[in-house]
């Protein structure tokens, strides 16, 4: 009898571990992973290859730091103005968005009643899902005229009368320009940072909140003591991913930034970014060197985005709190 | 001899029940907790010890779906008075949780003094003193005195638990709720915590949940036996452990079930 019983539970290891299913799964995961890595690499290599004419003509650093972008006469190309444009608009948007995004996340995840936080979360996701060309067209017809008339022109007139030294920094108050693009980028990345931060807050174990409460912490003190420190990895990674999105954002920026290819850029005046110059010029690029220069800009933009995303992953790992342990 | 002095009432529950949704975690518990005494809560797993303990410092306010009915009083004052900020209650009634809960990114030092900083203490010397005292009390000082700046999350499980105890002691609570404080500790640390409970008795009212019958009989003055959410028997510890009135209590403490 007991012999029989032992036999019954003596399942063979292969059946236990579903050998064939396991293998098929492992192989397909491996193949898919390989395809992703291969595509990424292939893209980088072909971008570099297509842009190599410009990069060899002007030099790797020469192209990066070249300030001239002249597709009309001299055919000299340098990416520096666009790098300046991309870095200043995206870092500007990051700086402007960080505090509001965290504040909205704190309110949504910690303070708002359930039904309200539900609504806010859906709204945030909705804004994040609006195609950027729609935000661009809204910017063209609504936001740009508004900010020109209510902010730029009054400030410009004020500076003419009171601080003439400022006017060259402000630039022409035409609405289309660096500031407008930066603010639109801010609006576009706030939902991202907010959503990722809310997720990070929700992952904080309830024991952490309870521990702070039990010490006599008020609601805000619980957030400061337990919630934010515990979710710092997620918050930082979310911020980096938003930065990546700001760097790569093309349509809305191209529609609003005014598209000027020469430094210096001013606050109100027009400028351009790596993404905007590509979308604006690729159709008109007839000369080979112009086209390959655009490709090269694309290659550098690809590199920057890759670095930002890798940095996000690294930061998340470095600052993540796992199993109650900070590493 | 103890009976000669009339014990002072500190905490009292009258018909206290806690519901999780529809299900009661504890039902209709009336219990008197005496000042500067140690009261042990014993009973099989899931019988409602933690649930009862958390009702005393309004921790259930933080659990969605949890509802407390009946009365809980401290010094005659209603703990659940809607006009009373639970923060005030929790500053008076400290708590050590069943699971260690250090703030993982905060340094060991900051973990210990976190509660004091909340109420505005900034004096470095005082904080240093309190930190050392609390860590000595919780038998952790010797192990961490050279690395007070490292994160609390870098400690072992048992060390984290002693850190949590130190953190609760640092604010000098009048009442201390301890939910199985020694379940993750080695015998030596357990001894030390039991000694600590003896030392604290002069100043603090302690309620301790434990699964260890020897511990309950060693450290406590009163013992409450819970079973499936109900208080079955409550009396002086010596009485509970020598001649309990209820048959279930006797079966439990002699290890016949649970
Ligand atoms: N957050 C919760 N939501 C729903 N039910 C809960 C919750 N916490 C506890 N319970 C239920 O309430 C009852 C009492 O649980 P409690 O944690 O108080 O038991 P305990 O005596 O502390 O057990 P243990 O000795 O295992 O810690 C159990 O049936 C449990 O399933
Ligand atoms: Mg428990």
mmCIF file of N, CA, C and O in Angstrom, chain A residues 187-272:
data_model
loop_
_atom_site.group_PDB
_atom_site.id
_atom_site.type_symbol
_atom_site.label_atom_id
_atom_site.label_comp_id
_atom_site.label_asym_id
_atom_site.label_seq_id
_atom_site.Cartn_x
_atom_site.Cartn_y
_atom_site.Cartn_z
ATOM 1 N N UNK A 187 4.978 70.697 -20.657
ATOM 2 C CA UNK A 187 3.609 70.182 -20.576
ATOM 3 C C UNK A 187 3.562 68.730 -21.052
ATOM 4 O O UNK A 187 2.837 67.901 -20.508
ATOM 5 N N UNK A 188 4.376 68.418 -22.065
ATOM 6 C CA UNK A 188 4.334 67.065 -22.608
ATOM 7 C C UNK A 188 4.993 66.036 -21.697
ATOM 8 O O UNK A 188 4.602 64.867 -21.704
ATOM 9 N N UNK A 189 6.004 66.440 -20.913
ATOM 10 C CA UNK A 189 6.665 65.408 -20.099
ATOM 11 C C UNK A 189 6.146 65.331 -18.671
ATOM 12 O O UNK A 189 6.377 64.332 -17.991
ATOM 13 N N UNK A 190 5.415 66.348 -18.219
ATOM 14 C CA UNK A 190 4.852 66.260 -16.863
ATOM 15 C C UNK A 190 4.043 64.972 -16.667
ATOM 16 O O UNK A 190 4.227 64.270 -15.674
ATOM 17 N N UNK A 191 3.153 64.607 -17.617
ATOM 18 C CA UNK A 191 2.380 63.375 -17.408
ATOM 19 C C UNK A 191 3.265 62.135 -17.268
ATOM 20 O O UNK A 191 2.953 61.239 -16.480
ATOM 21 N N UNK A 192 4.374 62.119 -18.011
ATOM 22 C CA UNK A 192 5.270 60.957 -17.907
ATOM 23 C C UNK A 192 5.877 60.852 -16.521
ATOM 24 O O UNK A 192 5.799 59.803 -15.870
ATOM 25 N N UNK A 193 6.506 61.954 -16.105
ATOM 26 C CA UNK A 193 7.126 61.922 -14.783
ATOM 27 C C UNK A 193 6.075 61.626 -13.720
ATOM 28 O O UNK A 193 6.299 60.834 -12.810
ATOM 29 N N UNK A 194 4.905 62.246 -13.855
ATOM 30 C CA UNK A 194 3.846 62.029 -12.877
ATOM 31 C C UNK A 194 3.440 60.558 -12.820
ATOM 32 O O UNK A 194 3.422 59.959 -11.741
ATOM 33 N N UNK A 195 3.166 59.986 -13.986
ATOM 34 C CA UNK A 195 2.688 58.600 -14.003
ATOM 35 C C UNK A 195 3.733 57.657 -13.410
ATOM 36 O O UNK A 195 3.405 56.775 -12.603
ATOM 37 N N UNK A 196 4.988 57.850 -13.779
ATOM 38 C CA UNK A 196 6.034 56.957 -13.277
ATOM 39 C C UNK A 196 6.252 57.161 -11.774
ATOM 40 O O UNK A 196 6.531 56.209 -11.039
ATOM 41 N N UNK A 197 6.103 58.412 -11.323
ATOM 42 C CA UNK A 197 6.265 58.675 -9.893
ATOM 43 C C UNK A 197 5.109 58.080 -9.092
ATOM 44 O O UNK A 197 5.315 57.506 -8.020
ATOM 45 N N UNK A 198 3.885 58.217 -9.628
ATOM 46 C CA UNK A 198 2.736 57.607 -8.942
ATOM 47 C C UNK A 198 2.962 56.102 -8.808
ATOM 48 O O UNK A 198 2.756 55.514 -7.735
ATOM 49 N N UNK A 199 3.420 55.473 -9.891
ATOM 50 C CA UNK A 199 3.710 54.035 -9.827
ATOM 51 C C UNK A 199 4.735 53.743 -8.742
ATOM 52 O O UNK A 199 4.588 52.792 -7.966
ATOM 53 N N UNK A 200 5.779 54.574 -8.688
ATOM 54 C CA UNK A 200 6.826 54.358 -7.680
ATOM 55 C C UNK A 200 6.252 54.510 -6.272
ATOM 56 O O UNK A 200 6.559 53.719 -5.375
ATOM 57 N N UNK A 201 5.385 55.496 -6.077
ATOM 58 C CA UNK A 201 4.773 55.690 -4.749
ATOM 59 C C UNK A 201 3.927 54.480 -4.354
ATOM 60 O O UNK A 201 3.907 54.059 -3.208
ATOM 61 N N UNK A 202 3.200 53.947 -5.351
ATOM 62 C CA UNK A 202 2.305 52.826 -5.047
ATOM 63 C C UNK A 202 3.086 51.567 -4.670
ATOM 64 O O UNK A 202 2.548 50.651 -4.068
ATOM 65 N N UNK A 203 4.359 51.516 -5.079
ATOM 66 C CA UNK A 203 5.174 50.333 -4.770
ATOM 67 C C UNK A 203 5.748 50.379 -3.349
ATOM 68 O O UNK A 203 6.335 49.397 -2.898
ATOM 69 N N UNK A 204 5.604 51.505 -2.677
ATOM 70 C CA UNK A 204 6.162 51.600 -1.328
ATOM 71 C C UNK A 204 5.365 50.684 -0.405
ATOM 72 O O UNK A 204 4.137 50.791 -0.340
ATOM 73 N N UNK A 205 6.027 49.752 0.290
ATOM 74 C CA UNK A 205 5.285 48.819 1.142
ATOM 75 C C UNK A 205 4.520 49.572 2.226
ATOM 76 O O UNK A 205 5.004 50.570 2.745
ATOM 77 N N UNK A 206 3.333 49.054 2.560
ATOM 78 C CA UNK A 206 2.544 49.771 3.550
ATOM 79 C C UNK A 206 3.228 49.774 4.914
ATOM 80 O O UNK A 206 3.029 50.661 5.729
ATOM 81 N N UNK A 207 4.102 48.777 5.146
ATOM 82 C CA UNK A 207 4.832 48.735 6.417
ATOM 83 C C UNK A 207 5.690 49.983 6.615
ATOM 84 O O UNK A 207 5.871 50.445 7.742
ATOM 85 N N UNK A 208 6.228 50.509 5.493
ATOM 86 C CA UNK A 208 7.055 51.711 5.603
ATOM 87 C C UNK A 208 6.222 52.906 6.051
ATOM 88 O O UNK A 208 6.632 53.676 6.914
ATOM 89 N N UNK A 209 5.045 53.039 5.455
ATOM 90 C CA UNK A 209 4.169 54.147 5.857
ATOM 91 C C UNK A 209 3.749 53.985 7.306
ATOM 92 O O UNK A 209 3.722 54.935 8.075
ATOM 93 N N UNK A 210 3.414 52.748 7.675
ATOM 94 C CA UNK A 210 2.956 52.505 9.034
ATOM 95 C C UNK A 210 4.053 52.802 10.043
ATOM 96 O O UNK A 210 3.797 53.341 11.116
ATOM 97 N N UNK A 211 5.301 52.427 9.692
ATOM 98 C CA UNK A 211 6.408 52.673 10.611
ATOM 99 C C UNK A 211 6.541 54.163 10.878
ATOM 100 O O UNK A 211 6.724 54.582 12.034
ATOM 101 N N UNK A 212 6.422 54.970 9.836
ATOM 102 C CA UNK A 212 6.531 56.419 10.033
ATOM 103 C C UNK A 212 5.336 56.941 10.824
ATOM 104 O O UNK A 212 5.496 57.728 11.766
ATOM 105 N N UNK A 213 4.139 56.465 10.489
ATOM 106 C CA UNK A 213 2.955 56.909 11.217
ATOM 107 C C UNK A 213 3.050 56.566 12.691
ATOM 108 O O UNK A 213 2.685 57.362 13.558
ATOM 109 N N UNK A 214 3.543 55.357 12.963
ATOM 110 C CA UNK A 214 3.607 54.907 14.353
ATOM 111 C C UNK A 214 4.552 55.773 15.171
ATOM 112 O O UNK A 214 4.449 55.839 16.387
ATOM 113 N N UNK A 215 5.497 56.428 14.498
ATOM 114 C CA UNK A 215 6.401 57.333 15.219
ATOM 115 C C UNK A 215 5.750 58.680 15.480
ATOM 116 O O UNK A 215 6.358 59.560 16.077
ATOM 117 N N UNK A 216 4.525 58.847 14.998
ATOM 118 C CA UNK A 216 3.860 60.119 15.196
ATOM 119 C C UNK A 216 4.083 61.080 14.049
ATOM 120 O O UNK A 216 4.023 62.290 14.235
ATOM 121 N N UNK A 217 4.359 60.533 12.870
ATOM 122 C CA UNK A 217 4.533 61.404 11.709
ATOM 123 C C UNK A 217 3.173 61.827 11.177
ATOM 124 O O UNK A 217 2.237 61.035 11.153
ATOM 125 N N UNK A 218 3.081 63.085 10.756
ATOM 126 C CA UNK A 218 1.870 63.538 10.082
ATOM 127 C C UNK A 218 1.898 63.006 8.653
ATOM 128 O O UNK A 218 2.898 62.449 8.214
ATOM 129 N N UNK A 219 0.783 63.200 7.983
ATOM 130 C CA UNK A 219 0.677 62.699 6.600
ATOM 131 C C UNK A 219 1.870 63.146 5.747
ATOM 132 O O UNK A 219 2.495 62.343 5.050
ATOM 133 N N UNK A 220 2.182 64.434 5.787
ATOM 134 C CA UNK A 220 3.271 64.957 4.972
ATOM 135 C C UNK A 220 4.605 64.393 5.443
ATOM 136 O O UNK A 220 5.485 64.080 4.644
ATOM 137 N N UNK A 221 4.757 64.229 6.763
ATOM 138 C CA UNK A 221 6.010 63.674 7.282
ATOM 139 C C UNK A 221 6.193 62.218 6.864
ATOM 140 O O UNK A 221 7.316 61.777 6.619
ATOM 141 N N UNK A 222 5.092 61.491 6.778
ATOM 142 C CA UNK A 222 5.171 60.112 6.286
ATOM 143 C C UNK A 222 5.693 60.104 4.851
ATOM 144 O O UNK A 222 6.569 59.311 4.496
ATOM 145 N N UNK A 223 5.167 61.024 4.053
ATOM 146 C CA UNK A 223 5.598 61.090 2.649
ATOM 147 C C UNK A 223 7.080 61.431 2.575
ATOM 148 O O UNK A 223 7.844 60.821 1.830
ATOM 149 N N UNK A 224 7.493 62.391 3.393
ATOM 150 C CA UNK A 224 8.874 62.850 3.350
ATOM 151 C C UNK A 224 9.840 61.795 3.901
ATOM 152 O O UNK A 224 10.935 61.594 3.408
ATOM 153 N N UNK A 225 9.398 61.110 4.956
ATOM 154 C CA UNK A 225 10.287 60.183 5.657
ATOM 155 C C UNK A 225 10.327 58.813 5.011
ATOM 156 O O UNK A 225 11.374 58.173 4.943
ATOM 157 N N UNK A 226 9.173 58.345 4.584
ATOM 158 C CA UNK A 226 9.090 56.953 4.136
ATOM 159 C C UNK A 226 8.848 56.840 2.637
ATOM 160 O O UNK A 226 9.521 56.073 1.954
ATOM 161 N N UNK A 227 7.894 57.591 2.114
ATOM 162 C CA UNK A 227 7.446 57.349 0.744
ATOM 163 C C UNK A 227 8.470 57.825 -0.290
ATOM 164 O O UNK A 227 8.902 57.054 -1.146
ATOM 165 N N UNK A 228 8.879 59.082 -0.193
ATOM 166 C CA UNK A 228 9.798 59.616 -1.216
ATOM 167 C C UNK A 228 11.165 58.934 -1.174
ATOM 168 O O UNK A 228 11.665 58.511 -2.216
ATOM 169 N N UNK A 229 11.793 58.769 0.003
ATOM 170 C CA UNK A 229 13.089 58.078 -0.008
ATOM 171 C C UNK A 229 12.992 56.670 -0.581
ATOM 172 O O UNK A 229 13.854 56.238 -1.336
ATOM 173 N N UNK A 230 11.914 55.978 -0.245
ATOM 174 C CA UNK A 230 11.799 54.596 -0.714
ATOM 175 C C UNK A 230 11.629 54.535 -2.223
ATOM 176 O O UNK A 230 12.074 53.587 -2.871
ATOM 177 N N UNK A 231 10.983 55.550 -2.796
ATOM 178 C CA UNK A 231 10.705 55.484 -4.234
ATOM 179 C C UNK A 231 11.684 56.320 -5.053
ATOM 180 O O UNK A 231 11.454 56.549 -6.239
ATOM 181 N N UNK A 232 12.764 56.754 -4.450
ATOM 182 C CA UNK A 232 13.680 57.669 -5.157
ATOM 183 C C UNK A 232 14.201 57.057 -6.468
ATOM 184 O O UNK A 232 14.344 57.768 -7.462
ATOM 185 N N UNK A 233 14.477 55.741 -6.470
ATOM 186 C CA UNK A 233 14.974 55.108 -7.696
ATOM 187 C C UNK A 233 13.968 55.256 -8.828
ATOM 188 O O UNK A 233 14.314 55.652 -9.945
ATOM 189 N N UNK A 234 12.704 54.967 -8.534
ATOM 190 C CA UNK A 234 11.652 55.070 -9.541
ATOM 191 C C UNK A 234 11.444 56.500 -9.995
ATOM 192 O O UNK A 234 11.243 56.759 -11.183
ATOM 193 N N UNK A 235 11.522 57.447 -9.042
ATOM 194 C CA UNK A 235 11.332 58.859 -9.397
ATOM 195 C C UNK A 235 12.445 59.314 -10.336
ATOM 196 O O UNK A 235 12.188 59.921 -11.377
ATOM 197 N N UNK A 236 13.685 58.980 -9.974
ATOM 198 C CA UNK A 236 14.819 59.418 -10.803
ATOM 199 C C UNK A 236 14.777 58.764 -12.180
ATOM 200 O O UNK A 236 14.997 59.423 -13.194
ATOM 201 N N UNK A 237 14.469 57.485 -12.210
ATOM 202 C CA UNK A 237 14.410 56.800 -13.504
ATOM 203 C C UNK A 237 13.295 57.387 -14.354
ATOM 204 O O UNK A 237 13.463 57.604 -15.561
ATOM 205 N N UNK A 238 12.154 57.674 -13.734
ATOM 206 C CA UNK A 238 11.046 58.289 -14.462
ATOM 207 C C UNK A 238 11.443 59.638 -15.027
ATOM 208 O O UNK A 238 11.107 59.981 -16.170
ATOM 209 N N UNK A 239 12.188 60.404 -14.232
ATOM 210 C CA UNK A 239 12.650 61.710 -14.691
ATOM 211 C C UNK A 239 13.585 61.571 -15.886
ATOM 212 O O UNK A 239 13.490 62.320 -16.856
ATOM 213 N N UNK A 240 14.467 60.571 -15.811
ATOM 214 C CA UNK A 240 15.400 60.369 -16.921
ATOM 215 C C UNK A 240 14.659 59.949 -18.186
ATOM 216 O O UNK A 240 14.988 60.391 -19.291
ATOM 217 N N UNK A 241 13.652 59.090 -18.027
ATOM 218 C CA UNK A 241 12.890 58.667 -19.203
ATOM 219 C C UNK A 241 12.151 59.854 -19.810
ATOM 220 O O UNK A 241 12.055 59.986 -21.033
ATOM 221 N N UNK A 242 11.651 60.743 -18.949
ATOM 222 C CA UNK A 242 10.998 61.949 -19.450
ATOM 223 C C UNK A 242 11.991 62.830 -20.183
ATOM 224 O O UNK A 242 11.669 63.412 -21.220
ATOM 225 N N UNK A 243 13.197 62.906 -19.641
ATOM 226 C CA UNK A 243 14.242 63.680 -20.315
ATOM 227 C C UNK A 243 14.487 63.092 -21.707
ATOM 228 O O UNK A 243 14.588 63.820 -22.695
ATOM 229 N N UNK A 244 14.541 61.770 -21.775
ATOM 230 C CA UNK A 244 14.739 61.109 -23.057
ATOM 231 C C UNK A 244 13.634 61.474 -24.037
ATOM 232 O O UNK A 244 13.877 61.720 -25.220
ATOM 233 N N UNK A 245 12.425 61.544 -23.529
ATOM 234 C CA UNK A 245 11.312 61.905 -24.390
ATOM 235 C C UNK A 245 11.425 63.355 -24.863
ATOM 236 O O UNK A 245 11.172 63.665 -26.027
ATOM 237 N N UNK A 246 11.837 64.238 -23.961
ATOM 238 C CA UNK A 246 11.998 65.645 -24.340
ATOM 239 C C UNK A 246 13.080 65.787 -25.403
ATOM 240 O O UNK A 246 12.940 66.549 -26.355
ATOM 241 N N UNK A 247 14.156 65.032 -25.243
ATOM 242 C CA UNK A 247 15.261 65.115 -26.202
ATOM 243 C C UNK A 247 14.804 64.672 -27.594
ATOM 244 O O UNK A 247 15.145 65.265 -28.595
ATOM 245 N N UNK A 248 13.990 63.620 -27.624
ATOM 246 C CA UNK A 248 13.594 63.070 -28.912
ATOM 247 C C UNK A 248 12.350 63.694 -29.505
ATOM 248 O O UNK A 248 12.023 63.457 -30.663
ATOM 249 N N UNK A 249 11.618 64.484 -28.710
ATOM 250 C CA UNK A 249 10.359 65.051 -29.192
ATOM 251 C C UNK A 249 10.586 65.907 -30.438
ATOM 252 O O UNK A 249 11.422 66.795 -30.445
ATOM 253 N N UNK A 250 9.819 65.623 -31.484
ATOM 254 C CA UNK A 250 10.120 66.222 -32.767
ATOM 255 C C UNK A 250 9.031 67.164 -33.271
ATOM 256 O O UNK A 250 9.238 68.364 -33.444
ATOM 257 N N UNK A 251 7.860 66.628 -33.465
ATOM 258 C CA UNK A 251 6.813 67.348 -34.202
ATOM 259 C C UNK A 251 6.432 68.660 -33.530
ATOM 260 O O UNK A 251 6.498 69.736 -34.139
ATOM 261 N N UNK A 252 6.043 68.572 -32.273
ATOM 262 C CA UNK A 252 5.571 69.770 -31.589
ATOM 263 C C UNK A 252 6.674 70.819 -31.530
ATOM 264 O O UNK A 252 6.422 72.015 -31.732
ATOM 265 N N UNK A 253 7.896 70.367 -31.283
ATOM 266 C CA UNK A 253 9.013 71.308 -31.203
ATOM 267 C C UNK A 253 9.262 71.955 -32.561
ATOM 268 O O UNK A 253 9.400 73.176 -32.677
ATOM 269 N N UNK A 254 9.277 71.141 -33.629
ATOM 270 C CA UNK A 254 9.530 71.680 -34.963
ATOM 271 C C UNK A 254 8.468 72.716 -35.330
ATOM 272 O O UNK A 254 8.747 73.704 -36.011
ATOM 273 N N UNK A 255 7.237 72.512 -34.846
ATOM 274 C CA UNK A 255 6.166 73.442 -35.191
ATOM 275 C C UNK A 255 6.265 74.757 -34.423
ATOM 276 O O UNK A 255 5.711 75.766 -34.848
ATOM 277 N N UNK A 256 6.952 74.744 -33.277
ATOM 278 C CA UNK A 256 6.868 75.902 -32.384
ATOM 279 C C UNK A 256 8.183 76.614 -32.129
ATOM 280 O O UNK A 256 8.200 77.715 -31.595
ATOM 281 N N UNK A 257 9.303 75.998 -32.485
ATOM 282 C CA UNK A 257 10.574 76.559 -32.031
ATOM 283 C C UNK A 257 11.090 77.655 -32.975
ATOM 284 O O UNK A 257 12.004 78.396 -32.650
ATOM 285 N N UNK A 258 10.478 77.799 -34.128
ATOM 286 C CA UNK A 258 10.864 78.913 -34.995
ATOM 287 C C UNK A 258 11.929 78.561 -36.025
ATOM 288 O O UNK A 258 12.109 79.268 -37.009
ATOM 289 N N UNK A 259 12.665 77.506 -35.781
ATOM 290 C CA UNK A 259 13.606 76.951 -36.756
ATOM 291 C C UNK A 259 14.629 77.941 -37.291
ATOM 292 O O UNK A 259 14.619 78.333 -38.453
ATOM 293 N N UNK A 260 15.508 78.327 -36.429
ATOM 294 C CA UNK A 260 16.651 79.135 -36.840
ATOM 295 C C UNK A 260 17.895 78.299 -36.601
ATOM 296 O O UNK A 260 18.047 77.684 -35.534
ATOM 297 N N UNK A 261 18.793 78.259 -37.609
ATOM 298 C CA UNK A 261 19.899 77.308 -37.536
ATOM 299 C C UNK A 261 21.222 77.889 -37.063
ATOM 300 O O UNK A 261 22.228 77.200 -37.075
ATOM 301 N N UNK A 262 21.213 79.168 -36.702
ATOM 302 C CA UNK A 262 22.492 79.751 -36.291
ATOM 303 C C UNK A 262 22.414 80.274 -34.869
ATOM 304 O O UNK A 262 21.412 80.848 -34.450
ATOM 305 N N UNK A 263 23.511 80.033 -34.148
ATOM 306 C CA UNK A 263 23.623 80.580 -32.804
ATOM 307 C C UNK A 263 23.880 82.075 -32.928
ATOM 308 O O UNK A 263 24.317 82.540 -33.973
ATOM 309 N N UNK A 264 23.643 82.909 -31.908
ATOM 310 C CA UNK A 264 23.102 82.490 -30.619
ATOM 311 C C UNK A 264 21.576 82.379 -30.633
ATOM 312 O O UNK A 264 20.920 83.085 -31.378
ATOM 313 N N UNK A 265 21.087 81.468 -29.812
ATOM 314 C CA UNK A 265 19.654 81.398 -29.590
ATOM 315 C C UNK A 265 19.304 82.313 -28.427
ATOM 316 O O UNK A 265 20.101 82.471 -27.499
ATOM 317 N N UNK A 266 18.136 82.921 -28.484
ATOM 318 C CA UNK A 266 17.698 83.762 -27.366
ATOM 319 C C UNK A 266 16.484 83.127 -26.719
ATOM 320 O O UNK A 266 15.937 82.150 -27.234
ATOM 321 N N UNK A 267 16.065 83.706 -25.582
ATOM 322 C CA UNK A 267 14.965 83.117 -24.822
ATOM 323 C C UNK A 267 13.663 83.107 -25.630
ATOM 324 O O UNK A 267 13.034 82.059 -25.796
ATOM 325 N N UNK A 268 13.282 84.273 -26.140
ATOM 326 C CA UNK A 268 12.016 84.346 -26.880
ATOM 327 C C UNK A 268 12.212 83.994 -28.350
ATOM 328 O O UNK A 268 11.286 83.546 -29.016
ATOM 329 N N UNK A 269 13.426 84.233 -28.834
ATOM 330 C CA UNK A 269 13.681 84.109 -30.265
ATOM 331 C C UNK A 269 13.721 82.666 -30.732
ATOM 332 O O UNK A 269 13.715 81.723 -29.930
ATOM 333 N N UNK A 270 13.751 82.466 -32.035
ATOM 334 C CA UNK A 270 13.715 81.122 -32.603
ATOM 335 C C UNK A 270 15.029 80.364 -32.408
ATOM 336 O O UNK A 270 16.077 80.948 -32.180
ATOM 337 N N UNK A 271 14.929 79.071 -32.495
ATOM 338 C CA UNK A 271 16.101 78.198 -32.400
ATOM 339 C C UNK A 271 15.759 76.922 -33.117
ATOM 340 O O UNK A 271 14.793 76.863 -33.897
ATOM 341 N N UNK A 272 16.551 75.871 -32.872
ATOM 342 C CA UNK A 272 16.144 74.565 -33.387
ATOM 343 C C UNK A 272 16.830 73.473 -32.580
ATOM 344 O O UNK A 272 17.749 73.743 -31.810
#
